[in-house]
XYZ file of N, CA, C and O in Angstrom:
768
model
N -39.744 0.657 0.288
C -38.415 0.204 0.317
C -37.813 -0.075 -0.939
O -38.350 -0.786 -1.792
N -36.785 0.452 -1.495
C -36.383 0.346 -2.721
C -35.536 -1.043 -2.708
O -34.727 -1.496 -1.822
N -35.716 -1.682 -3.865
C -34.901 -3.033 -4.099
C -33.767 -2.884 -5.013
O -33.843 -2.153 -6.257
N -32.613 -3.541 -4.665
C -31.427 -3.160 -5.758
C -31.201 -4.552 -6.662
O -31.476 -5.695 -5.967
N -30.498 -4.461 -7.629
C -29.992 -5.520 -8.081
C -29.274 -6.294 -7.222
O -28.467 -5.870 -6.483
N -29.121 -7.509 -7.876
C -27.957 -8.460 -7.047
C -26.713 -8.172 -7.150
O -26.230 -7.504 -8.301
N -25.880 -7.924 -6.097
C -24.422 -7.318 -6.120
C -24.264 -5.946 -6.001
O -23.208 -5.546 -5.716
N -25.331 -5.268 -5.780
C -25.370 -4.029 -5.429
C -24.793 -3.505 -4.282
O -23.938 -2.661 -4.071
N -24.838 -4.317 -3.335
C -24.415 -3.947 -1.862
C -22.932 -4.282 -2.026
O -22.134 -3.326 -1.450
N -22.213 -5.349 -2.788
C -20.890 -5.464 -2.789
C -20.291 -4.504 -3.662
O -19.163 -3.908 -3.509
N -21.154 -3.815 -4.847
C -20.525 -2.807 -5.257
C -20.169 -1.555 -4.653
O -19.373 -0.677 -4.668
N -21.304 -1.260 -3.872
C -21.422 -0.180 -2.868
C -20.156 -0.219 -1.861
O -19.290 0.901 -1.785
N -19.987 -1.264 -1.565
C -18.754 -1.382 -0.646
C -17.479 -1.485 -1.059
O -16.979 -0.483 -0.746
N -17.432 -1.725 -2.211
C -16.233 -1.715 -3.118
C -16.056 -0.054 -3.460
O -14.807 0.330 -3.394
N -17.096 0.357 -3.758
C -16.834 1.888 -4.048
C -16.383 2.598 -2.905
O -15.750 3.610 -2.792
N -17.070 2.450 -1.701
C -16.751 2.827 -0.334
C -15.229 2.597 -0.208
O -14.306 3.718 0.207
N -14.864 1.574 -0.365
C -13.348 1.170 -0.154
C -12.249 1.923 -1.108
O -11.437 2.358 -0.556
N -12.886 2.023 -2.329
C -11.990 2.723 -3.388
C -11.680 4.209 -2.695
O -10.747 4.671 -2.965
N -13.037 4.883 -2.277
C -12.844 6.181 -2.176
C -11.906 6.596 -0.982
O -11.079 7.406 -0.979
N -12.338 5.600 0.043
C -11.435 5.751 1.278
C -10.194 5.385 1.043
O -9.264 6.209 1.561
N -9.789 4.584 0.370
C -8.469 4.458 -0.051
C -7.655 5.416 -0.558
O -6.483 5.926 -0.022
N -8.016 5.898 -1.526
C -7.733 7.283 -2.139
C -7.409 8.350 -1.077
O -6.404 9.101 -1.056
N -8.471 8.545 -0.396
C -8.429 9.834 0.625
C -7.591 9.526 2.015
O -6.697 10.405 1.953
N -7.367 8.290 2.210
C -6.615 7.954 3.472
C -4.897 7.993 2.687
O -4.299 8.579 3.688
N -4.715 7.534 1.595
C -3.253 7.616 0.960
C -2.933 9.143 0.721
O -2.065 9.406 0.794
N -3.923 9.804 0.365
C -3.576 11.277 -0.218
C -3.554 12.223 1.279
O -2.416 13.296 1.198
N -4.264 11.961 2.249
C -4.405 12.871 2.993
C -4.258 12.416 4.639
O -3.846 13.027 5.770
N -4.219 10.908 4.755
C -3.809 10.709 6.231
C -5.180 9.986 6.838
O -6.071 10.548 6.335
N -4.974 8.937 7.344
C -6.397 8.043 7.793
C -6.790 9.203 8.954
O -8.128 9.481 8.871
N -6.034 9.887 9.840
C -6.738 10.762 10.641
C -7.188 11.852 10.454
O -8.307 12.384 10.865
N -6.688 12.525 9.007
C -7.477 13.888 8.535
C -8.615 13.657 7.684
O -9.462 14.479 7.481
N -9.060 12.175 7.311
C -10.303 11.923 6.505
C -11.260 11.519 7.675
O -11.057 10.452 8.106
N -12.631 12.238 7.304
C -13.616 11.869 7.927
C -14.522 11.160 7.204
O -14.595 10.961 6.105
N -15.659 10.251 7.858
C -16.583 9.475 7.313
C -17.471 10.277 6.288
O -17.722 9.758 5.322
N -17.871 11.482 6.551
C -18.738 12.611 6.174
C -17.966 12.906 4.634
O -18.749 12.706 3.541
N -16.814 13.098 4.534
C -16.122 13.389 3.576
C -15.940 12.225 2.533
O -16.227 12.075 1.255
N -15.924 10.873 3.057
C -15.518 9.609 2.205
C -17.039 9.312 1.702
O -17.181 9.125 0.353
N -18.079 9.621 2.451
C -19.349 9.191 1.901
C -20.070 10.386 0.746
O -20.640 9.958 0.185
N -19.801 11.424 1.237
C -19.956 12.659 0.264
C -19.357 12.229 -1.063
O -19.835 12.241 -2.221
N -18.004 12.224 -1.069
C -17.403 11.771 -2.499
C -17.784 10.630 -3.028
O -17.983 10.145 -4.298
N -18.369 9.370 -2.054
C -18.775 8.302 -2.832
C -20.286 8.503 -3.378
O -20.798 7.764 -4.021
N -20.788 9.553 -2.976
C -22.049 9.843 -3.616
C -23.267 9.158 -2.643
O -24.396 8.917 -3.224
N -22.924 9.037 -1.336
C -23.665 8.189 -0.547
C -23.835 8.949 0.954
O -23.435 10.010 1.120
N -25.183 8.573 1.342
C -25.150 9.421 2.809
C -24.602 8.803 3.862
O -24.012 7.805 3.698
N -24.369 9.455 4.958
C -23.551 9.105 6.048
C -24.149 7.869 6.487
O -23.752 6.912 6.971
N -25.457 7.546 6.813
C -26.267 6.565 7.275
C -25.708 5.365 6.579
O -25.906 4.376 6.921
N -25.693 5.170 5.293
C -25.470 4.191 4.435
C -23.948 3.546 4.932
O -23.748 2.234 4.825
N -23.226 4.246 5.346
C -21.648 3.855 5.856
C -21.960 2.574 6.591
O -21.367 1.561 6.551
N -22.851 2.622 7.836
C -23.165 1.550 8.686
C -23.824 0.226 8.243
O -23.782 -0.602 8.887
N -24.147 0.608 6.991
C -24.631 -1.016 6.432
C -23.433 -1.723 5.616
O -23.711 -3.113 5.761
N -22.528 -1.148 5.831
C -21.318 -1.741 5.349
C -19.963 -1.898 6.085
O -19.427 -2.903 6.220
N -20.227 -1.228 7.004
C -18.997 -1.281 8.158
C -19.311 -0.884 9.360
O -20.148 -0.054 9.675
N -18.861 -1.309 10.530
C -19.193 -1.334 11.976
C -18.646 -0.026 12.643
O -19.235 0.679 13.269
N -17.395 0.584 11.726
C -16.713 1.814 12.422
C -15.731 2.005 11.483
O -15.589 1.407 10.367
N -15.271 3.363 11.620
C -13.900 3.810 10.826
C -13.016 2.935 10.868
O -12.409 2.596 9.823
N -12.596 2.344 12.100
C -11.530 1.590 12.349
C -11.728 0.088 11.497
O -10.944 -0.589 10.640
N -13.134 -0.394 11.303
C -13.372 -1.364 10.386
C -13.208 -0.872 8.863
O -12.664 -1.882 8.011
N -13.416 0.111 8.415
C -13.312 0.704 7.203
C -11.516 0.814 6.987
O -11.053 0.238 5.955
N -10.886 1.119 7.821
C -9.440 1.035 7.750
C -8.925 0.054 7.808
O -8.129 -0.451 6.692
N -9.047 -1.325 8.338
C -8.956 -2.518 7.851
C -9.341 -3.004 6.505
O -8.442 -3.622 6.096
N -10.463 -2.914 6.357
C -10.762 -3.158 4.942
C -9.907 -2.479 3.741
O -9.653 -3.136 2.720
N -9.857 -1.267 3.948
C -8.898 -0.242 3.031
C -7.521 -1.099 2.944
O -6.914 -1.231 1.828
N -6.880 -1.312 4.019
C -5.465 -1.781 4.438
C -5.190 -3.152 3.724
O -4.531 -3.493 2.718
N -6.295 -4.143 4.012
C -6.146 -5.598 3.467
C -6.616 -5.488 1.895
O -5.899 -5.896 1.038
N -7.246 -4.628 1.538
C -7.669 -4.535 -0.244
C -6.349 -4.146 -0.791
O -6.043 -4.608 -1.724
N -5.930 -2.727 -0.248
C -4.739 -2.153 -0.893
C -3.799 -3.071 -0.723
O -2.747 -3.155 -1.962
N -3.188 -3.717 0.155
C -2.231 -4.565 0.305
C -2.447 -5.753 -0.306
O -1.393 -6.160 -1.117
N -3.508 -6.453 -0.582
C -3.647 -7.452 -1.624
C -3.264 -7.030 -3.138
O -2.870 -7.896 -3.799
N -3.887 -5.938 -3.394
C -3.429 -5.602 -4.605
C -1.879 -5.200 -4.788
O -1.320 -5.710 -5.889
N -1.414 -4.800 -3.759
C 0.214 -4.766 -3.699
C 0.753 -5.996 -3.913
O 1.690 -6.348 -4.758
N 0.340 -6.831 -3.393
C 0.667 -8.355 -2.971
C 0.523 -9.162 -4.287
O 1.483 -9.709 -4.896
N -0.535 -8.713 -5.029
C -0.788 -9.023 -6.490
C 0.108 -8.832 -7.448
O 0.638 -9.298 -8.529
N 0.604 -7.477 -7.343
C 1.447 -7.067 -8.411
C 2.956 -7.684 -8.021
O 3.682 -8.078 -8.835
N 3.265 -8.343 -6.806
C 4.504 -8.792 -6.654
C 4.392 -10.358 -7.111
O 5.266 -10.738 -7.848
N 3.133 -10.946 -7.133
C 2.855 -12.334 -7.631
C 2.960 -12.257 -9.021
O 3.731 -13.043 -9.720
N 2.406 -11.111 -9.644
C 2.716 -11.130 -11.187
C 4.066 -10.582 -11.685
O 4.546 -11.394 -12.635
N 4.812 -9.932 -11.061
C 6.220 -9.588 -11.141
C 6.729 -11.262 -11.114
O 7.811 -11.394 -11.899
N 6.593 -11.954 -9.906
C 7.302 -13.358 -9.903
C 7.074 -14.279 -10.999
O 7.761 -14.945 -11.654
N 5.592 -14.143 -11.257
C 5.318 -15.244 -12.254
C 5.916 -14.486 -13.719
O 5.968 -15.665 -14.635
N 5.889 -13.394 -14.062
C 6.316 -13.045 -15.288
C 8.127 -12.967 -15.244
O 8.762 -12.065 -16.184
N 8.675 -13.139 -14.211
C 9.925 -13.458 -13.956
C 10.724 -11.901 -14.200
O 11.660 -11.654 -15.123
N 9.876 -10.893 -13.479
C 10.255 -9.635 -13.808
C 11.321 -9.639 -12.592
O 10.980 -9.995 -11.582
N 12.598 -9.047 -12.956
C 13.639 -8.786 -11.991
C 13.390 -7.971 -10.669
O 12.657 -7.108 -10.782
N 14.014 -8.058 -9.621
C 13.760 -7.262 -8.535
C 14.408 -5.713 -8.925
O 13.737 -4.983 -8.257
N 15.077 -5.541 -9.670
C 15.435 -4.444 -9.832
C 14.426 -3.636 -10.650
O 14.308 -2.541 -10.283
N 13.661 -4.315 -11.618
C 12.396 -3.605 -12.112
C 11.392 -3.328 -11.131
O 10.823 -2.130 -10.864
N 11.427 -3.932 -10.029
C 10.385 -3.852 -9.057
C 11.105 -2.328 -8.104
O 10.229 -1.744 -7.733
N 12.104 -2.737 -8.160
C 12.653 -1.413 -7.112
C 12.846 -0.121 -7.659
O 12.401 0.848 -7.236
N 12.901 -0.120 -9.094
C 12.960 1.092 -9.945
C 11.579 1.666 -10.098
O 11.281 2.689 -9.950
N 10.511 0.634 -10.381
C 8.991 1.052 -10.602
C 8.987 1.725 -9.213
O 8.006 2.801 -8.855
N 8.956 1.258 -8.170
C 8.532 1.540 -6.701
C 9.077 3.220 -6.121
O 8.695 3.984 -5.931
N 10.495 3.184 -6.413
C 11.353 4.414 -6.097
C 11.205 5.257 -7.437
O 12.315 6.005 -7.714
N 10.178 5.468 -8.312
C 10.164 6.435 -9.419
C 9.467 7.867 -9.061
O 8.483 7.647 -8.026
N 9.776 8.824 -9.732
C 8.983 9.819 -9.703
C 7.374 9.891 -9.866
O 6.601 10.390 -8.931
N 6.982 8.867 -10.383
C 5.634 8.659 -10.814
C 4.935 8.302 -9.976
O 3.779 8.407 -9.308
N 5.669 7.105 -9.164
C 5.107 6.767 -7.807
C 5.096 7.771 -6.620
O 3.959 7.828 -6.034
N 6.171 8.401 -6.563
C 6.196 9.333 -5.555
C 4.846 10.554 -5.940
O 4.363 10.720 -4.657
N 4.460 10.802 -7.007
C 3.727 11.882 -7.271
C 2.260 11.467 -7.137
O 1.298 12.231 -7.471
N 2.225 10.115 -6.920
C 0.752 9.681 -6.873
C 0.509 9.106 -5.663
O 0.193 7.689 -5.834
N 0.259 9.283 -4.538
C 0.212 8.966 -3.052
C -0.982 8.312 -3.063
O -1.198 7.255 -2.617
N -2.117 8.839 -3.872
C -3.278 8.516 -3.709
C -3.747 7.134 -4.336
O -4.578 6.121 -3.718
N -2.757 6.504 -5.379
C -3.029 5.353 -6.048
C -1.836 4.524 -5.479
O -1.675 3.431 -6.272
N -0.411 5.222 -4.947
C 0.493 4.152 -4.708
C 0.667 3.296 -3.612
O -0.519 2.819 -2.924
N 1.529 2.954 -2.967
C 1.665 1.891 -2.026
C 1.118 2.542 -0.999
O 1.631 3.577 -0.175
N 0.109 1.396 -0.276
C -0.352 1.925 0.815
C 0.538 2.008 2.238
O 0.422 2.745 3.117
N 1.487 1.178 2.116
C 2.722 1.030 3.360
C 3.079 2.382 3.353
O 3.456 2.887 4.502
N 3.655 2.740 2.382
C 4.574 4.149 2.426
C 3.619 5.362 2.844
O 4.201 6.286 3.405
N 2.585 5.306 2.457
C 1.393 6.459 2.519
C 0.949 6.327 4.199
O 0.594 7.352 4.552
N 1.039 5.159 4.660
C 0.135 4.947 6.089
C 0.916 4.404 7.142
O 0.340 4.301 8.117
N 2.086 3.729 6.756
C 2.786 3.109 8.019
C 2.865 3.755 9.091
O 2.703 3.290 10.392
N 3.073 5.104 9.375
C 3.490 5.903 10.454
C 2.227 5.958 11.187
O 1.851 5.951 12.616
N 0.955 5.969 10.754
C -0.533 5.870 11.134
C -0.726 4.639 11.583
O -1.769 4.605 12.672
N -0.674 3.855 11.162
C -0.912 2.355 11.429
C -0.275 1.875 12.804
O -0.889 1.128 13.406
N 1.027 2.301 12.989
C 1.442 2.279 14.430
C 0.666 2.380 15.508
O 0.807 2.004 16.633
N -0.270 3.282 15.301
C -1.028 3.847 16.241
C -2.419 3.461 16.493
O -3.435 3.682 17.298
N -2.738 2.432 15.253
C -4.125 1.816 15.313
C -4.129 0.423 16.457
O -3.047 0.048 17.027
N -5.446 0.073 16.633
C -5.506 -0.930 17.648
C -4.745 -2.265 17.120
O -4.493 -2.312 15.643
N -4.524 -3.171 17.888
C -3.885 -4.354 17.372
C -4.438 -5.185 16.218
O -3.934 -5.527 15.246
N -5.521 -5.293 16.308
C -6.411 -6.162 14.990
C -6.097 -5.308 13.923
O -5.829 -6.228 12.604
N -5.931 -4.059 13.791
C -5.551 -3.573 12.429
C -4.086 -3.896 12.039
O -3.770 -4.264 11.036
N -3.391 -3.623 13.039
C -1.803 -3.803 13.036
C -1.691 -5.218 12.662
O -0.568 -5.761 12.002
N -2.175 -6.345 13.334
C -2.156 -7.600 12.809
C -2.600 -7.734 11.229
O -1.904 -8.711 10.729
N -3.604 -7.278 10.966
C -3.862 -7.495 9.602
C -2.766 -6.863 8.775
O -2.478 -7.570 7.465
N -2.190 -5.866 9.133
C -0.968 -5.248 8.146
C 0.333 -5.984 8.240
O 0.688 -6.249 7.411
N 0.220 -6.555 9.414
C 1.651 -7.454 9.781
C 1.525 -8.758 8.686
O 2.711 -9.254 8.051
N 0.271 -9.478 8.847
C 0.202 -10.735 7.855
C 0.423 -10.114 6.534
O 1.144 -10.955 5.902
N 0.045 -9.110 5.750
C 0.138 -8.670 4.284
C 1.588 -8.230 4.247
O 2.171 -8.761 3.223
N 2.124 -7.583 5.228
C 3.769 -7.359 5.440
C 4.591 -8.664 4.921
O 5.535 -8.688 4.041
N 4.181 -9.704 5.502
C 4.955 -10.735 5.641
C 4.777 -11.432 4.378
O 5.842 -11.988 3.744
N 3.459 -11.497 3.715
C 3.391 -12.143 2.537
C 4.252 -11.381 1.512
O 4.905 -12.119 0.374
N 4.074 -9.871 1.507
C 5.086 -9.209 0.398
C 6.418 -9.556 0.615
O 7.238 -9.460 -0.401
N 6.570 -9.484 1.652
C 8.266 -9.734 2.073
C 8.669 -11.031 1.334
O 9.654 -11.008 0.953
N 7.946 -12.151 1.461
C 8.301 -13.323 0.958
C 8.100 -13.355 -0.370
O 8.887 -14.043 -1.195
N 7.104 -12.731 -1.078
C 7.143 -12.700 -2.495
C 8.661 -11.885 -3.302
O 9.142 -12.421 -3.892
N 8.680 -10.802 -2.139
C 10.107 -9.963 -2.756
C 11.248 -10.932 -2.664
O 12.157 -10.787 -3.445
N 11.401 -11.844 -1.357
C 12.501 -12.639 -1.385
C 12.522 -13.819 -2.314
O 13.574 -13.866 -2.788
N 11.155 -13.977 -2.764
C 11.563 -14.916 -3.982
C 12.093 -14.309 -5.414
O 12.613 -15.242 -6.050
N 11.825 -13.263 -5.415
C 12.492 -12.506 -6.469
C 13.953 -12.202 -6.595
O 14.679 -12.038 -7.522
N 14.501 -12.453 -5.366
C 16.060 -12.283 -5.318
C 16.794 -13.632 -5.614
O 16.304 -14.705 -4.914
N 17.560 -13.710 -6.316
C 18.110 -14.860 -7.109
C 19.098 -15.594 -6.288
O 18.834 -16.860 -6.332
N 19.728 -15.102 -5.544
C 20.942 -15.937 -4.871
C 20.672 -15.758 -3.331
O 20.387 -14.970 -2.688
N 21.113 -16.947 -2.894
C 21.395 -16.964 -1.379
C 20.585 -17.820 -0.820
O 19.643 -18.344 -1.305
N 20.424 -18.177 0.436
C 19.852 -19.320 1.358
C 18.190 -18.616 1.385
O 18.100 -17.195 1.227
N 17.310 -19.276 1.599
C 16.182 -18.605 1.902
C 16.227 -17.784 3.165
O 15.466 -16.838 3.102
N 16.905 -17.919 4.120
C 16.975 -16.744 5.310
C 17.830 -15.640 4.884
O 17.349 -14.466 5.222
N 18.879 -15.852 3.933
C 19.476 -14.843 3.571
C 18.694 -13.944 2.420
O 18.633 -12.464 2.555
N 17.605 -14.327 1.724
C 17.096 -13.626 0.723
C 15.851 -13.033 1.642
O 15.689 -11.709 1.243
N 15.428 -13.576 2.448
C 14.363 -13.023 3.371
C 14.996 -11.669 4.152
O 14.390 -10.475 4.215
N 16.271 -11.883 4.804
C 16.853 -10.891 5.423
C 16.899 -9.619 4.241
O 16.860 -8.555 4.679
N 17.512 -10.087 2.963
C 17.793 -8.890 2.183
C 16.256 -8.141 1.843
O 16.269 -6.968 1.499
N 15.088 -9.008 1.567
C 14.017 -8.613 1.157
C 13.562 -7.633 2.079
O 12.918 -6.610 1.755
N 13.619 -8.014 3.450
C 13.427 -6.909 4.529
C 13.915 -5.451 4.487
O 13.529 -4.441 4.370
N 15.170 -5.755 4.174
C 16.161 -4.391 4.488
C 15.995 -3.531 2.631
O 15.963 -2.453 2.753
N 15.355 -4.378 1.802
C 15.243 -3.640 0.860
C 13.783 -2.983 0.596
O 13.809 -1.647 0.504
N 12.966 -3.827 1.004
C 11.593 -3.174 1.214
C 11.280 -1.908 2.370
O 10.902 -0.779 1.939
N 12.126 -2.043 3.180
C 12.337 -0.971 4.436
C 13.073 0.191 3.859
O 12.572 1.361 4.148
N 14.010 0.185 3.279
C 14.769 1.027 2.225
C 13.878 1.748 1.246
O 13.641 3.052 1.289
N 12.988 0.904 0.273
C 11.969 1.623 -0.417
C 10.848 2.298 -0.103
O 10.725 3.296 -0.404
N 10.350 1.898 1.198
C 9.233 2.286 1.924
C 9.505 3.630 2.655
O 9.172 4.864 2.181
N 10.808 3.816 3.304
C 11.186 4.886 3.942
C 11.774 5.995 2.809
O 11.561 7.271 3.028
N 12.310 5.439 1.971
C 12.861 6.701 0.624
C 11.920 7.189 0.021
O 11.753 8.265 -0.229
N 10.887 6.305 -0.078
C 9.640 6.977 -0.918
C 8.773 8.038 -0.099
O 8.298 9.121 -0.422
N 8.784 7.439 1.570
C 8.410 8.439 2.254
C 8.976 9.912 2.430
O 8.505 11.098 2.344
N 10.286 9.785 2.401
C 11.316 10.790 2.561
C 11.170 12.041 1.315
O 10.885 13.078 1.224
N 10.996 10.902 0.096
C 10.796 11.855 -1.165
C 9.741 12.468 -1.523
O 9.517 13.479 -1.955
N 8.742 12.138 -0.628
C 7.438 12.737 -0.534
C 7.174 13.984 0.298
O 6.603 14.987 0.357
N 8.001 13.870 1.374
C 8.259 14.978 2.451
C 8.881 16.136 2.252
O 8.567 17.184 2.797
N 9.868 15.869 1.477
C 10.909 17.235 1.279
C 10.001 18.014 0.327
O 9.454 17.751 -0.728
N 10.558 19.559 0.469
C 9.924 20.420 -0.512
C 10.808 20.675 -1.520
O 10.382 21.353 -2.412
N 12.244 20.185 -1.300
C 12.949 20.652 -2.535
C 13.049 19.309 -3.605
O 13.263 18.115 -3.068
N 12.545 19.760 -4.601
C 12.466 18.765 -5.765
C 13.507 17.842 -6.053
O 13.777 16.828 -6.364
N 14.848 18.558 -6.027
C 15.951 18.367 -6.405
C 16.444 17.171 -5.373
O 17.000 16.018 -5.787
N 16.294 17.463 -4.253
C 16.824 16.528 -3.042
C 15.765 15.314 -2.997
O 16.371 14.316 -2.674
N 14.372 15.553 -3.367
C 13.694 14.313 -3.622
C 14.053 13.292 -4.608
O 14.061 12.313 -4.338
N 14.604 13.766 -5.916
C 14.934 13.200 -6.776
C 16.424 12.476 -6.418
O 16.486 11.426 -6.787
N 17.214 13.043 -5.757
C 18.245 12.724 -4.878
C 17.918 11.238 -4.102
O 18.656 10.290 -4.158
N 16.993 11.749 -3.123
C 16.804 10.803 -2.359
C 16.052 9.409 -3.154
O 16.664 8.237 -2.958
N 15.637 9.600 -4.136
C 15.236 8.297 -4.882
C 16.019 7.731 -5.648
O 16.306 6.536 -5.560
N 16.749 8.621 -6.241
C 17.839 7.797 -6.866
C 19.077 7.192 -6.376
O 19.689 6.202 -6.397
N 19.313 7.545 -5.064
C 20.347 7.035 -4.273
C 19.557 5.777 -3.600
O 20.431 4.922 -3.159
N 18.452 5.792 -3.287
C 17.666 4.689 -2.517
C 17.610 3.580 -3.560
O 17.673 2.324 -3.098
N 17.463 3.791 -5.087
C 17.586 2.621 -5.853
C 18.914 2.121 -6.012
O 18.951 1.066 -5.583
N 19.859 2.798 -6.002
C 21.369 2.277 -5.963
C 21.304 1.424 -4.608
O 22.011 0.307 -4.375
N 21.027 1.869 -3.217
C 21.205 1.002 -2.013
C 20.447 -0.138 -1.966
O 20.867 -1.025 -1.698
N 19.220 -0.152 -2.452
C 18.080 -1.001 -2.419
C 18.679 -2.509 -3.166
O 18.715 -3.392 -3.215
N 19.408 -1.776 -4.500
C 19.952 -2.889 -5.452
C 21.111 -3.662 -4.850
O 21.448 -4.726 -5.197
N 21.942 -2.571 -4.168
C 23.201 -3.062 -3.429
C 22.832 -4.343 -2.306
O 23.183 -5.325 -2.219
N 21.646 -3.828 -1.497
C 20.926 -4.638 -0.782
C 20.761 -5.931 -1.463
O 21.015 -7.365 -0.683
N 19.606 -5.988 -2.243
C 19.090 -7.092 -3.095
C 20.219 -7.840 -3.550
O 20.128 -9.209 -3.720
N 21.146 -7.514 -4.265
C 22.422 -8.340 -4.471
C 23.556 -8.689 -3.506
O 24.605 -9.353 -3.912
N 23.180 -8.417 -2.425
C 23.975 -8.968 -1.123
C 25.271 -8.123 -0.999
O 26.224 -8.827 -0.614
N 25.502 -6.970 -1.350
C 26.448 -6.158 -1.307
C 26.700 -4.907 -0.295
O 25.703 -4.476 -0.057
């Protein structure tokens, strides 16, 4: 039996999550099989079950990891006094639109998550609540309840617009969707 260095198991699990995360966001959860993930990770199919109980267990791990990273970006923005406008413009950029595999997991996967078991949806819900709270903290004016309401509207606008901009085949229309969504999200954030 081969012996591995301390940390090998965690590094291998991290690698599987990274590969699955990119594949899920690029192609969709349903379209990605475990064999393809493990092959790209350079591992055998049998090694999967050393790290995860099922594909659904992997989906939850990917969601939590990707959403924690997204949450950290929001925390960094808040700590560095980055304006909500910068957050909106970065999110609704052609660069983000064109990089689904490394972009927001919500925009890439939300329509599929709705059809997953409650434990997966609960994990998603918890992270969404955290992200919305951080976005609300970026909004400078209004009561806490008003900022939360506006943050929900802004985030929903951003996610929906990014999904639409990726879905259309007309590049000009895609650009228009992004540009107009920036204006709408900014108006919502500013209470207009």
